[in-house]
Coordinates of C-alpha atoms and ligand atoms in Angstrom, one line a residue:
M88 CA 133.0 -101.2 -4.7
F89 CA 134.4 -104.6 -5.6
N90 CA 132.8 -107.7 -7.2
H91 CA 132.5 -110.2 -4.3
Y92 CA 133.7 -113.1 -6.5
S93 CA 136.2 -111.7 -8.9
Q94 CA 137.4 -108.7 -6.8
A95 CA 137.1 -106.6 -10.0
P96 CA 136.1 -103.0 -9.3
I97 CA 132.5 -102.3 -10.1
C98 CA 130.2 -99.2 -10.1
I99 CA 126.5 -99.0 -9.4
I100 CA 124.1 -97.1 -11.5
N101 CA 120.8 -96.3 -9.8
Y102 CA 118.0 -95.1 -11.9
T103 CA 114.3 -94.6 -11.7
L104 CA 111.7 -95.4 -14.3
K105 CA 108.5 -93.4 -14.0
H106 CA 105.2 -94.3 -15.7
R107 CA 102.1 -92.4 -14.6
N108 CA 102.0 -92.9 -10.8
S109 CA 104.3 -96.0 -10.8
I110 CA 107.9 -95.7 -10.0
C111 CA 110.4 -98.4 -10.4
M112 CA 113.8 -98.1 -8.8
C113 CA 116.5 -100.0 -10.6
S114 CA 120.2 -100.7 -9.9
L115 CA 122.6 -101.9 -12.5
L116 CA 126.0 -103.3 -11.4
L117 CA 128.8 -102.7 -14.0
P118 CA 132.4 -103.7 -14.0
T119 CA 134.6 -100.6 -14.6
D120 CA 137.9 -102.0 -15.7
D121 CA 137.3 -105.6 -16.6
K122 CA 138.2 -105.9 -20.3
A123 CA 136.1 -109.0 -20.7
H124 CA 133.0 -107.0 -19.6
N125 CA 133.3 -103.6 -21.3
P126 CA 131.0 -101.4 -19.2
E127 CA 129.7 -99.5 -22.1
T128 CA 128.6 -102.6 -23.9
C129 CA 127.0 -103.9 -20.7
L130 CA 125.1 -100.7 -20.1
Y131 CA 124.1 -100.5 -23.8
R132 CA 122.7 -104.0 -23.8
H133 CA 120.9 -103.3 -20.5
L134 CA 119.3 -100.2 -22.0
V135 CA 118.2 -102.0 -25.1
T136 CA 116.5 -104.6 -23.0
M137 CA 114.8 -102.0 -20.8
T138 CA 113.7 -100.2 -24.0
N139 CA 112.1 -103.3 -25.3
I140 CA 110.3 -104.0 -22.1
L141 CA 109.0 -100.5 -21.9
R142 CA 108.0 -100.4 -25.6
S143 CA 106.0 -103.6 -25.3
G144 CA 104.4 -102.8 -22.0
I145 CA 103.7 -99.1 -22.2
Q146 CA 101.9 -98.1 -25.3
K147 CA 102.0 -94.4 -26.2
S148 CA 102.1 -93.1 -22.6
P149 CA 104.9 -90.7 -21.6
W150 CA 107.5 -92.0 -19.2
K151 CA 110.7 -90.8 -17.9
F152 CA 114.2 -92.1 -17.4
L153 CA 116.1 -90.6 -14.6
A154 CA 119.5 -91.7 -13.7
S155 CA 122.5 -90.9 -11.6
C156 CA 125.8 -92.8 -11.5
S157 CA 129.1 -92.9 -10.0
K158 CA 131.0 -89.7 -10.7
T159 CA 134.2 -91.6 -11.2
N160 CA 133.2 -92.7 -14.7
R161 CA 132.7 -89.9 -17.2
N162 CA 131.9 -92.2 -20.1
L163 CA 129.1 -93.8 -18.3
H164 CA 127.7 -90.4 -17.4
G165 CA 127.6 -89.4 -21.0
L166 CA 126.1 -92.7 -22.0
I167 CA 123.3 -92.2 -19.6
Q168 CA 122.5 -88.8 -20.9
N169 CA 122.3 -90.2 -24.4
A170 CA 120.1 -92.9 -23.1
Q171 CA 117.4 -90.5 -22.2
E172 CA 117.2 -89.5 -25.9
Y173 CA 117.6 -93.1 -27.1
L174 CA 114.9 -94.5 -24.8
K175 CA 112.2 -92.3 -26.2
P176 CA 109.1 -94.3 -27.3
I177 CA 109.0 -95.3 -31.0
S178 CA 108.4 -92.2 -32.9
S179 CA 105.0 -91.5 -34.3
P180 CA 105.6 -91.8 -38.1
L181 CA 106.1 -95.5 -37.6
V182 CA 102.9 -95.9 -35.6
D183 CA 99.7 -96.6 -37.6
T184 CA 96.1 -95.7 -36.9
F185 CA 95.7 -99.1 -35.1
N186 CA 98.6 -98.3 -32.8
R187 CA 100.9 -100.9 -34.4
K188 CA 104.5 -99.9 -33.9
H189 CA 106.6 -100.7 -37.0
N190 CA 110.1 -101.3 -35.7
Y191 CA 110.9 -104.0 -38.3
L192 CA 112.0 -103.1 -41.8
R193 CA 112.5 -105.5 -44.7
I194 CA 114.6 -104.2 -47.5
S195 CA 114.5 -106.0 -50.9
L196 CA 118.0 -105.6 -52.5
T197 CA 117.1 -107.0 -55.9
E198 CA 114.4 -108.5 -58.0
K199 CA 116.8 -111.0 -59.5
C200 CA 116.9 -114.6 -58.2
N201 CA 119.1 -117.6 -59.1
L202 CA 116.2 -120.0 -58.5
R203 CA 112.8 -120.2 -60.1
C204 CA 110.7 -121.7 -57.2
T205 CA 107.4 -122.7 -58.7
Y206 CA 105.3 -121.0 -56.0
C207 CA 107.2 -117.7 -56.2
M208 CA 108.4 -116.9 -59.7
P209 CA 107.4 -117.9 -63.3
A210 CA 109.9 -120.2 -65.1
E211 CA 111.0 -117.3 -67.4
G212 CA 111.6 -115.0 -64.4
V213 CA 110.0 -111.6 -63.7
P214 CA 110.4 -108.4 -65.8
L215 CA 113.4 -106.6 -64.2
T216 CA 113.5 -102.9 -63.3
P217 CA 116.3 -101.1 -65.2
K218 CA 119.4 -101.0 -63.0
E219 CA 119.4 -97.2 -62.8
N220 CA 116.0 -97.3 -61.1
L221 CA 117.2 -99.6 -58.3
L222 CA 118.4 -98.2 -55.0
T223 CA 122.1 -97.7 -54.8
T224 CA 124.2 -98.8 -51.8
D225 CA 124.2 -95.2 -50.5
E226 CA 120.4 -94.8 -51.0
I227 CA 119.7 -98.1 -49.1
L228 CA 121.9 -97.0 -46.2
K229 CA 120.4 -93.5 -46.1
L230 CA 116.9 -94.9 -45.9
A231 CA 118.0 -97.4 -43.3
R232 CA 119.5 -94.6 -41.2
L233 CA 116.3 -92.6 -41.5
F234 CA 114.1 -95.5 -40.4
V235 CA 116.5 -96.3 -37.5
S236 CA 116.3 -92.6 -36.4
Q237 CA 112.5 -93.1 -36.2
G238 CA 112.6 -96.3 -34.1
T239 CA 113.4 -99.2 -36.4
T240 CA 115.3 -101.8 -34.4
K241 CA 115.3 -104.7 -36.8
I242 CA 116.3 -104.8 -40.5
R243 CA 116.1 -107.9 -42.8
L244 CA 117.6 -108.0 -46.2
T245 CA 115.6 -110.0 -48.8
G246 CA 114.8 -110.0 -52.5
G247 CA 114.8 -111.6 -55.1
E248 CA 118.0 -113.2 -53.8
P249 CA 120.1 -110.8 -51.8
T250 CA 123.3 -112.7 -52.4
V251 CA 123.3 -111.9 -56.1
R252 CA 123.8 -108.2 -55.3
P253 CA 127.6 -107.5 -55.5
D254 CA 127.5 -104.8 -52.8
L255 CA 125.9 -107.1 -50.2
L256 CA 128.9 -107.0 -47.8
E257 CA 129.1 -103.2 -48.1
I258 CA 125.4 -102.9 -47.3
I259 CA 125.7 -105.1 -44.2
Q260 CA 128.8 -103.2 -43.1
G261 CA 126.9 -99.9 -43.4
L262 CA 124.0 -101.3 -41.5
G263 CA 126.4 -102.6 -38.8
E264 CA 127.3 -98.9 -38.2
L265 CA 123.7 -98.2 -37.3
K266 CA 123.9 -100.5 -34.3
S267 CA 125.3 -97.6 -32.3
Q268 CA 122.2 -95.6 -33.2
G269 CA 119.6 -98.1 -32.0
L270 CA 119.5 -100.8 -34.7
E271 CA 119.5 -104.1 -32.7
S272 CA 119.4 -106.8 -35.3
I273 CA 120.4 -107.3 -39.0
G274 CA 118.9 -110.4 -40.7
M275 CA 118.9 -111.8 -44.2
T276 CA 116.6 -114.2 -46.0
S277 CA 118.4 -116.2 -48.7
N278 CA 118.0 -119.3 -50.8
G279 CA 121.5 -120.4 -49.7
I280 CA 122.7 -121.2 -53.2
A281 CA 125.6 -118.6 -53.3
L282 CA 125.9 -118.1 -49.5
K283 CA 128.4 -120.5 -47.9
R284 CA 131.6 -118.7 -48.9
K285 CA 130.2 -115.2 -48.1
L286 CA 128.9 -116.1 -44.7
P287 CA 131.9 -115.5 -42.4
A288 CA 132.5 -112.0 -43.8
L289 CA 128.8 -111.1 -43.6
K290 CA 128.7 -112.3 -40.0
K291 CA 131.8 -110.2 -39.2
A292 CA 130.2 -107.2 -40.8
G293 CA 127.2 -107.4 -38.5
L294 CA 124.8 -110.0 -39.8
D295 CA 123.0 -111.4 -36.8
T296 CA 120.3 -113.8 -38.1
L297 CA 119.8 -115.9 -41.2
N298 CA 116.7 -117.4 -42.8
I299 CA 117.5 -120.0 -45.5
S300 CA 114.7 -121.2 -47.7
L301 CA 114.5 -124.9 -48.3
D302 CA 111.3 -126.7 -49.1
T303 CA 112.4 -130.3 -49.3
L304 CA 115.1 -132.6 -48.0
D305 CA 114.8 -134.6 -51.3
R306 CA 117.3 -133.7 -54.0
D307 CA 115.0 -134.6 -56.9
M308 CA 112.1 -132.7 -55.4
F309 CA 114.4 -129.7 -54.9
G310 CA 115.1 -129.7 -58.6
I311 CA 111.4 -129.8 -59.4
M312 CA 110.4 -127.1 -56.9
T313 CA 113.2 -124.7 -57.7
R314 CA 113.6 -125.6 -61.4
R315 CA 117.3 -125.5 -60.7
Q316 CA 120.1 -127.6 -59.1
G317 CA 122.0 -126.7 -56.0
F318 CA 120.5 -128.8 -53.2
D319 CA 123.9 -129.6 -51.7
K320 CA 125.0 -125.9 -51.7
V321 CA 121.9 -125.0 -49.6
L322 CA 122.6 -127.8 -47.1
G323 CA 126.3 -126.6 -47.1
A324 CA 125.2 -123.0 -46.3
I325 CA 123.0 -124.2 -43.4
D326 CA 125.8 -126.2 -41.9
E327 CA 128.3 -123.3 -42.3
A328 CA 125.9 -120.9 -40.6
V329 CA 125.6 -123.3 -37.7
R330 CA 129.4 -123.9 -37.6
I331 CA 130.2 -120.2 -37.4
N332 CA 127.5 -119.7 -34.7
V333 CA 125.2 -117.4 -36.6
E334 CA 122.9 -116.3 -33.7
R335 CA 119.6 -117.7 -35.1
V336 CA 119.5 -120.0 -38.2
K337 CA 116.0 -120.6 -39.5
I338 CA 114.9 -122.8 -42.5
N339 CA 111.8 -121.5 -44.3
C340 CA 109.7 -124.3 -45.9
V341 CA 106.7 -123.3 -47.9
V342 CA 104.3 -126.3 -47.7
I343 CA 102.2 -127.2 -50.8
R344 CA 99.7 -130.1 -50.6
G345 CA 100.6 -132.9 -53.0
T346 CA 104.0 -131.4 -53.7
N347 CA 106.1 -131.4 -50.6
D348 CA 103.7 -131.8 -47.6
D349 CA 105.3 -135.2 -47.0
Q350 CA 108.6 -133.4 -46.2
V351 CA 107.2 -132.0 -43.0
L352 CA 107.9 -135.3 -41.2
H353 CA 111.5 -135.5 -42.6
F354 CA 112.2 -131.9 -41.5
A355 CA 110.9 -132.7 -38.0
G356 CA 113.4 -135.6 -37.9
Y357 CA 116.1 -133.2 -39.2
T358 CA 115.8 -131.1 -36.1
K359 CA 117.0 -134.0 -34.0
D360 CA 120.7 -133.3 -34.7
H361 CA 120.5 -129.9 -36.3
P362 CA 120.2 -126.8 -34.0
V363 CA 118.1 -124.9 -36.5
N364 CA 114.6 -123.6 -36.4
V365 CA 112.5 -125.1 -39.3
R366 CA 109.5 -123.0 -40.0
F367 CA 106.6 -124.3 -42.2
I368 CA 104.9 -121.5 -44.1
E369 CA 101.4 -121.7 -45.3
Y370 CA 101.4 -121.3 -49.1
M371 CA 100.2 -117.8 -50.0
P372 CA 98.6 -116.4 -53.1
F373 CA 100.8 -114.0 -55.1
D374 CA 100.3 -112.7 -58.6
G375 CA 100.4 -115.5 -61.1
N376 CA 101.6 -118.3 -58.7
R377 CA 98.4 -120.3 -59.5
W378 CA 97.5 -120.6 -55.8
K379 CA 94.6 -122.8 -54.9
S380 CA 93.0 -123.1 -51.5
E381 CA 93.3 -126.9 -51.6
K382 CA 97.1 -126.7 -52.1
M383 CA 97.5 -124.7 -48.9
V384 CA 98.0 -127.0 -45.9
P385 CA 96.7 -125.3 -42.7
Y386 CA 99.3 -125.3 -39.9
R387 CA 97.0 -127.2 -37.6
E388 CA 96.9 -130.1 -40.0
L389 CA 100.7 -130.1 -40.2
L390 CA 100.9 -130.0 -36.4
T391 CA 98.5 -133.0 -36.1
R392 CA 100.5 -134.9 -38.7
I393 CA 103.8 -134.3 -36.9
E394 CA 102.3 -135.2 -33.5
S395 CA 100.8 -138.4 -34.9
I396 CA 104.4 -139.5 -35.6
Y397 CA 106.6 -137.7 -33.1
G398 CA 104.1 -137.5 -30.2
K399 CA 103.1 -134.4 -28.4
L400 CA 105.4 -131.4 -29.3
T401 CA 106.5 -129.0 -26.6
K402 CA 105.0 -125.6 -27.1
L403 CA 107.6 -122.8 -26.8
T404 CA 106.9 -119.2 -25.9
D405 CA 106.2 -116.9 -28.9
D406 CA 107.4 -113.3 -28.8
K407 CA 104.7 -110.6 -29.1
N408 CA 105.4 -109.7 -32.8
D409 CA 106.6 -113.2 -33.7
T410 CA 104.8 -114.6 -36.8
T411 CA 105.9 -118.1 -35.8
K412 CA 104.1 -120.5 -33.5
A413 CA 107.1 -122.3 -32.0
Y414 CA 107.3 -126.0 -31.0
Q415 CA 110.0 -128.6 -30.3
V416 CA 110.1 -132.3 -30.5
P417 CA 111.1 -133.1 -26.8
G418 CA 114.9 -133.8 -26.6
Y419 CA 115.7 -132.6 -30.2
Q420 CA 118.3 -129.9 -30.8
G421 CA 116.3 -127.8 -33.3
K422 CA 112.9 -126.3 -33.2
L423 CA 109.8 -126.3 -35.4
G424 CA 107.6 -123.4 -36.2
F425 CA 104.4 -122.6 -38.1
I426 CA 103.8 -119.4 -40.0
S427 CA 100.1 -119.3 -40.4
S428 CA 99.7 -116.3 -42.6
M429 CA 96.6 -117.7 -44.2
T430 CA 94.6 -119.5 -41.5
D431 CA 95.5 -117.4 -38.5
H432 CA 96.9 -114.2 -39.8
F433 CA 98.9 -112.0 -37.5
C434 CA 97.9 -108.6 -38.9
D435 CA 97.0 -107.3 -35.4
T436 CA 100.6 -107.5 -34.2
C437 CA 102.2 -106.7 -37.6
N438 CA 105.3 -104.5 -37.0
R439 CA 106.7 -104.8 -40.5
L440 CA 107.3 -102.3 -43.3
R441 CA 109.0 -103.1 -46.6
I442 CA 111.2 -101.3 -49.1
T443 CA 111.2 -102.7 -52.6
A444 CA 114.4 -102.9 -54.7
D445 CA 113.4 -99.8 -56.6
G446 CA 112.9 -97.9 -53.4
S447 CA 109.2 -97.8 -52.7
I448 CA 107.7 -98.3 -49.3
K449 CA 105.1 -101.1 -49.0
V450 CA 103.2 -101.2 -45.7
C451 CA 101.7 -104.7 -46.4
L452 CA 103.2 -107.6 -48.3
F453 CA 99.8 -108.1 -50.0
G454 CA 99.0 -104.5 -50.6
N455 CA 99.6 -102.9 -54.0
S456 CA 100.0 -99.4 -52.9
E457 CA 103.6 -98.2 -52.9
V458 CA 105.1 -94.8 -52.5
S459 CA 108.6 -94.1 -54.0
L460 CA 111.1 -93.0 -51.5
R461 CA 113.8 -93.2 -54.1
D462 CA 112.3 -90.3 -56.0
L463 CA 112.3 -88.2 -52.9
L464 CA 116.0 -89.1 -52.3
R465 CA 116.9 -88.2 -55.9
Q466 CA 115.0 -84.9 -55.6
D467 CA 117.2 -84.1 -52.6
Q468 CA 114.2 -83.8 -50.4
S469 CA 114.9 -83.1 -46.7
D470 CA 114.9 -85.9 -44.1
E471 CA 111.8 -84.4 -42.5
K472 CA 109.9 -84.6 -45.8
I473 CA 110.9 -88.2 -46.4
V474 CA 109.9 -89.1 -42.8
Q475 CA 106.6 -87.3 -43.4
V476 CA 105.9 -89.4 -46.5
I477 CA 106.8 -92.6 -44.6
G478 CA 104.4 -91.5 -41.8
N479 CA 101.6 -90.9 -44.3
A480 CA 102.0 -94.3 -45.9
V481 CA 102.1 -96.0 -42.5
R482 CA 98.9 -94.3 -41.5
R483 CA 97.2 -95.6 -44.6
K484 CA 98.0 -99.2 -43.6
K485 CA 94.8 -101.3 -43.4
R486 CA 93.9 -103.5 -40.5
K487 CA 94.1 -106.8 -42.3
H488 CA 96.0 -108.0 -45.3
A489 CA 94.2 -108.4 -48.6
A490 CA 94.8 -112.1 -49.1
I491 CA 92.3 -113.0 -46.4
A492 CA 89.6 -111.2 -48.3
L493 CA 89.8 -113.8 -51.2
S494 CA 86.5 -114.5 -53.0
V495 CA 86.5 -118.2 -52.0
V496 CA 86.9 -118.2 -48.3
P497 CA 87.5 -121.6 -46.7
S498 CA 85.8 -122.0 -43.3
F499 CA 89.1 -121.8 -41.4
L500 CA 89.3 -118.2 -42.5
L501 CA 85.8 -117.3 -41.3
S502 CA 85.3 -115.1 -38.2
P503 CA 84.3 -116.8 -35.0
L504 CA 80.8 -115.3 -35.5
Q505 CA 80.5 -116.8 -39.0
R506 CA 81.8 -120.1 -37.7
R507 CA 79.2 -120.2 -34.9
H508 CA 76.5 -119.6 -37.6
Y509 CA 77.6 -122.6 -39.5
S510 CA 78.1 -124.8 -36.5
S511 CA 74.5 -124.0 -35.4
Q512 CA 73.5 -125.9 -38.5
N513 CA 75.2 -129.0 -37.1
R514 CA 72.7 -131.8 -36.5
L515 CA 72.2 -135.5 -37.1
T516 CA 71.4 -135.4 -40.8
H517 CA 70.9 -139.2 -41.1
T518 CA 67.8 -139.2 -38.9
D519 CA 64.5 -137.5 -39.6
P520 CA 64.3 -134.5 -37.2
K521 CA 60.6 -135.3 -36.4
T522 CA 60.4 -139.1 -36.3
G523 CA 64.0 -139.9 -35.5
E524 CA 63.9 -142.6 -38.1
A525 CA 67.0 -143.5 -40.1
R526 CA 67.2 -142.1 -43.7
M527 CA 69.6 -141.4 -46.4
V528 CA 70.1 -137.7 -46.9
A529 CA 68.7 -136.3 -50.1
V530 CA 71.6 -134.7 -52.0
E531 CA 70.2 -134.1 -55.4
G532 CA 69.9 -130.4 -54.7
K533 CA 73.5 -130.1 -53.7
K534 CA 76.3 -128.8 -55.9
D535 CA 79.2 -131.0 -56.9
S536 CA 82.4 -130.0 -55.3
Q537 CA 86.0 -131.3 -54.9
R538 CA 86.1 -133.2 -51.6
E539 CA 88.9 -134.7 -49.6
A540 CA 89.1 -136.4 -46.3
R541 CA 92.1 -137.8 -44.3
A542 CA 91.8 -140.3 -41.5
V543 CA 94.5 -141.7 -39.3
G544 CA 94.8 -144.5 -36.8
R545 CA 97.3 -147.0 -35.4
I546 CA 97.7 -150.5 -34.2
V547 CA 100.0 -151.1 -31.2
L548 CA 101.9 -154.4 -31.1
P549 CA 103.8 -156.1 -28.3
S550 CA 107.5 -155.7 -28.8
E551 CA 108.2 -159.2 -30.0
A552 CA 105.5 -159.0 -32.7
F553 CA 106.7 -155.6 -33.7
K554 CA 110.3 -156.8 -34.0
L555 CA 109.1 -159.7 -36.3
L556 CA 107.1 -157.2 -38.3
K557 CA 110.1 -154.9 -38.6
K558 CA 112.3 -157.8 -39.8
N559 CA 109.4 -158.6 -42.2
E560 CA 109.4 -162.2 -41.0
I561 CA 105.6 -162.3 -40.8
H562 CA 105.5 -162.1 -44.5
T563 CA 106.9 -165.6 -44.7
L564 CA 103.6 -166.8 -43.4
K565 CA 101.1 -164.5 -45.2
G566 CA 102.9 -162.0 -47.5
N567 CA 104.2 -158.5 -46.9
V568 CA 102.0 -157.1 -44.1
L569 CA 102.1 -153.4 -45.0
V570 CA 101.6 -153.9 -48.7
V571 CA 98.6 -156.3 -48.2
A572 CA 97.1 -153.9 -45.6
Q573 CA 97.5 -151.0 -48.0
I574 CA 95.6 -152.8 -50.8
A575 CA 92.9 -153.9 -48.2
G576 CA 92.4 -150.3 -47.2
I577 CA 92.0 -149.1 -50.8
Q578 CA 89.5 -151.9 -51.6
A579 CA 87.5 -151.3 -48.5
S580 CA 87.2 -147.6 -49.1
K581 CA 85.4 -148.4 -52.4
Q582 CA 83.0 -150.6 -50.5
T583 CA 82.0 -148.1 -47.9
S584 CA 78.4 -147.6 -49.1
Q585 CA 77.9 -151.4 -49.1
L586 CA 78.8 -151.6 -45.4
I587 CA 77.6 -148.4 -43.8
P588 CA 73.8 -148.4 -44.3
L589 CA 73.1 -144.7 -44.9
C590 CA 76.3 -143.9 -47.0
H591 CA 75.8 -142.8 -50.6
P592 CA 77.7 -144.8 -53.2
L593 CA 80.4 -142.5 -54.5
A594 CA 82.7 -142.4 -57.5
L595 CA 86.1 -142.0 -55.7
T596 CA 88.7 -140.2 -57.7
F597 CA 91.8 -140.8 -55.5
I598 CA 92.6 -143.2 -52.6
N599 CA 96.0 -143.3 -50.9
V600 CA 96.7 -145.5 -47.9
N601 CA 100.1 -145.0 -46.2
L602 CA 101.4 -147.3 -43.5
W603 CA 104.6 -147.0 -41.6
L604 CA 106.3 -148.4 -38.5
D605 CA 106.8 -146.2 -35.4
D606 CA 109.6 -147.6 -33.2
E607 CA 108.9 -145.5 -30.2
K608 CA 105.2 -146.4 -30.1
S609 CA 105.8 -150.0 -31.2
S610 CA 103.0 -149.4 -33.7
V611 CA 101.9 -149.4 -37.3
E612 CA 100.6 -146.0 -38.1
C613 CA 98.1 -145.5 -40.9
E614 CA 97.0 -142.4 -42.8
S615 CA 94.4 -142.6 -45.6
T616 CA 93.4 -139.8 -48.0
V617 CA 90.3 -140.1 -50.2
R618 CA 89.0 -137.7 -52.8
T619 CA 85.9 -137.4 -55.0
V620 CA 84.1 -134.8 -56.9
G621 CA 80.5 -135.0 -55.7
K622 CA 77.6 -134.0 -53.5
T623 CA 78.7 -135.7 -50.2
G624 CA 81.9 -136.0 -48.3
V625 CA 84.4 -138.8 -48.1
E626 CA 85.1 -139.0 -44.4
M627 CA 83.5 -142.4 -44.1
E628 CA 85.6 -143.7 -47.0
A629 CA 88.8 -142.4 -45.4
L630 CA 87.8 -144.0 -42.0
M631 CA 86.9 -147.2 -43.7
A632 CA 90.3 -147.3 -45.5
T633 CA 92.2 -146.8 -42.3
S634 CA 90.1 -149.2 -40.2
T635 CA 90.4 -152.0 -42.7
A636 CA 94.1 -151.5 -43.3
L637 CA 94.7 -151.8 -39.5
L638 CA 92.4 -154.8 -39.2
T639 CA 94.4 -156.4 -41.9
V640 CA 97.6 -155.8 -40.0
Y641 CA 95.9 -157.4 -37.0
D642 CA 94.8 -160.4 -39.1
M643 CA 98.3 -160.9 -40.5
C644 CA 100.1 -160.6 -37.1
K645 CA 97.7 -162.4 -34.8
A646 CA 99.7 -165.6 -35.1
A647 CA 102.6 -163.8 -33.5
S648 CA 100.5 -162.2 -30.7
K649 CA 96.9 -161.3 -30.0
Y650 CA 97.8 -158.6 -27.6
M651 CA 97.4 -155.9 -30.2
V652 CA 95.2 -152.8 -29.8
I653 CA 93.8 -150.7 -32.6
Q654 CA 93.5 -147.1 -31.5
D655 CA 92.9 -143.5 -32.3
I656 CA 91.1 -143.9 -35.6
H657 CA 89.8 -140.5 -36.5
V658 CA 89.3 -138.0 -39.3
V659 CA 92.1 -135.3 -39.2
S660 CA 90.8 -133.1 -42.0
K661 CA 88.2 -132.6 -44.6
E662 CA 87.9 -130.2 -47.5
G663 CA 85.1 -129.2 -49.8
G664 CA 81.3 -129.1 -49.7
K665 CA 79.1 -126.3 -48.2
S666 CA 80.8 -126.4 -44.8
G667 CA 84.2 -126.0 -46.3
S668 CA 87.4 -127.1 -44.6
W669 CA 87.8 -128.6 -41.2
Q670 CA 90.8 -129.8 -39.3
W671 CA 91.2 -131.8 -36.1
E672 CA 92.4 -129.5 -33.3
N673 CA 93.9 -130.8 -30.1
K674 CA 91.8 -129.4 -27.4
Ligands
SAM947 N1 115.5 -115.5 -52.4 C1 115.3 -115.4 -51.0 C2 114.8 -116.8 -50.5 O1 114.6 -117.7 -51.3 O2 114.8 -117.0 -49.3 C3 114.5 -114.3 -50.4 C4 113.2 -114.0 -51.1 S1 111.9 -115.1 -50.9 C5 110.6 -114.4 -51.9 C6 111.4 -114.8 -49.3 C7 110.6 -115.9 -48.6 O3 109.3 -115.9 -49.2 C8 111.1 -117.3 -48.8 O4 111.3 -118.0 -47.6 C9 110.1 -118.0 -49.6 O5 110.0 -119.3 -49.3 C10 108.8 -117.2 -49.2 N2 107.7 -117.3 -50.3 C11 107.8 -117.0 -51.6 N3 106.6 -117.3 -52.2 C12 105.8 -117.7 -51.2 C13 104.4 -118.1 -51.2 N4 103.7 -118.1 -52.3 N5 103.9 -118.5 -50.1 C14 104.6 -118.5 -48.9 N6 105.9 -118.1 -48.9 C15 106.5 -117.7 -50.0

């Protein structure tokens, strides 16, 4: 047969997929002698795709692959025979008791790191395992081969910092050879400090995807968060990865409240011209990283904050095992993602296993239990024995990770049942349930707790007034509009109990009012954050700050135009108190 368009000779492979009583007849058209379309590669890719479809759709059920093909091509014939073997469902040692199939392996190459990120490592570093106890190049490749033989299709190298390991290239080359045995993707997570020059060779050796950690686009903040210099090197590595067309370049940004949460908006802007995927990771508790629930910014809050500036984001489709909730600012080249390990954990679809730098298998990032595969390798145990030990570890994997069983559980971590219980307590506390009369709530029995509320809002101006404001010409009449509005918001917040009849007077410990111009909306946007340590919340104080700041903008701009509208004033989040944390969710 000949391709209708190119007239190149082609062959047809007809095959049948059988699952229980369903039969699916498939035909695959392959070029036979077109060098640009190597038939073996085409068939291989096709089979990989079919395998993934089958693995995701058909759980443990048996299914068969039957094929016949043109007798003229012996190579294809052989490949199809191999395919029957290759397309077997993922083997049982990698399937746990919750039927999760672990086809993704993360290998830590080293404990060493050339940065000291405050949320990850103490300033003095971590105690290092003696070199002779770390996995050698050959041991890493041997374990990788065993895992791939059992159904692992994705391997990611991590650390510590993988680029500090001198045999990195050799390891990736070795992994590259496993691609003919079922490995589909080799990835690496790096801080990017020593990466740029190495990248072309790593890509050539088989590196497919790259995650680069970068928590801020501010050079000074980078120095504070990593306790090292090197901001430009990281940006250089990201640009290089894009330049040489690494398949998927992702930026990992751990978001910590009060440290770099303001960077989220800058990163969203960064995706305009950078075709990378920026993923915001909820700050997780690890040994000694002094994690506090109030420092963790739930992804929903981040989403709201970004949407309040960039408008509604486009929701992109997430893959089944993807830990990222993917979005995009419409029209931007890059993407945004949220990794909600804390507020919306993805344990149910977890497909990951880990090997530590000293060769232990870890079935959960948060679990302590580790089994040494290195010892088995060094005792010259058979492959079957090692696979059996891996299988035993996988079967011991718990349903959920340990971090979500923390002693202080914020409300966003409660089960739907627990949440319903709390919400059934919702009622109008400022009126007497019997008489309906107004009253101030008695709070003397309540415990003091750290409380915070954030409220946002905007004032939309006609374009002429907006332009004047942007040029800051209005200040020639009445002073700098945004500065005055900011002070007004702070002052008003402190007066809340004077103005709202049933509000308790509170000793506020922190008030921050931010105002900025949004060109697209022709508006002034406002976000106020208020904190106290006390018995009642500060939502009213945050709303008061935002309302008054926006009223002040109105007052100062009304000479230019009265066609201004104050809109969307609302609380976006609150923390503390008996009911815990709450975030605005777009319904
Ligand atoms: N050195 C490499 C790097 O910086 O990307 C790889 C190792 S690093 C431990 C792997 C990833 O874990 C990084 O993206 C890092 O930001 C993330 N990470 C470390 N500590 C974290 C924490 N407490 N919460 C959330 N993510 C964290």
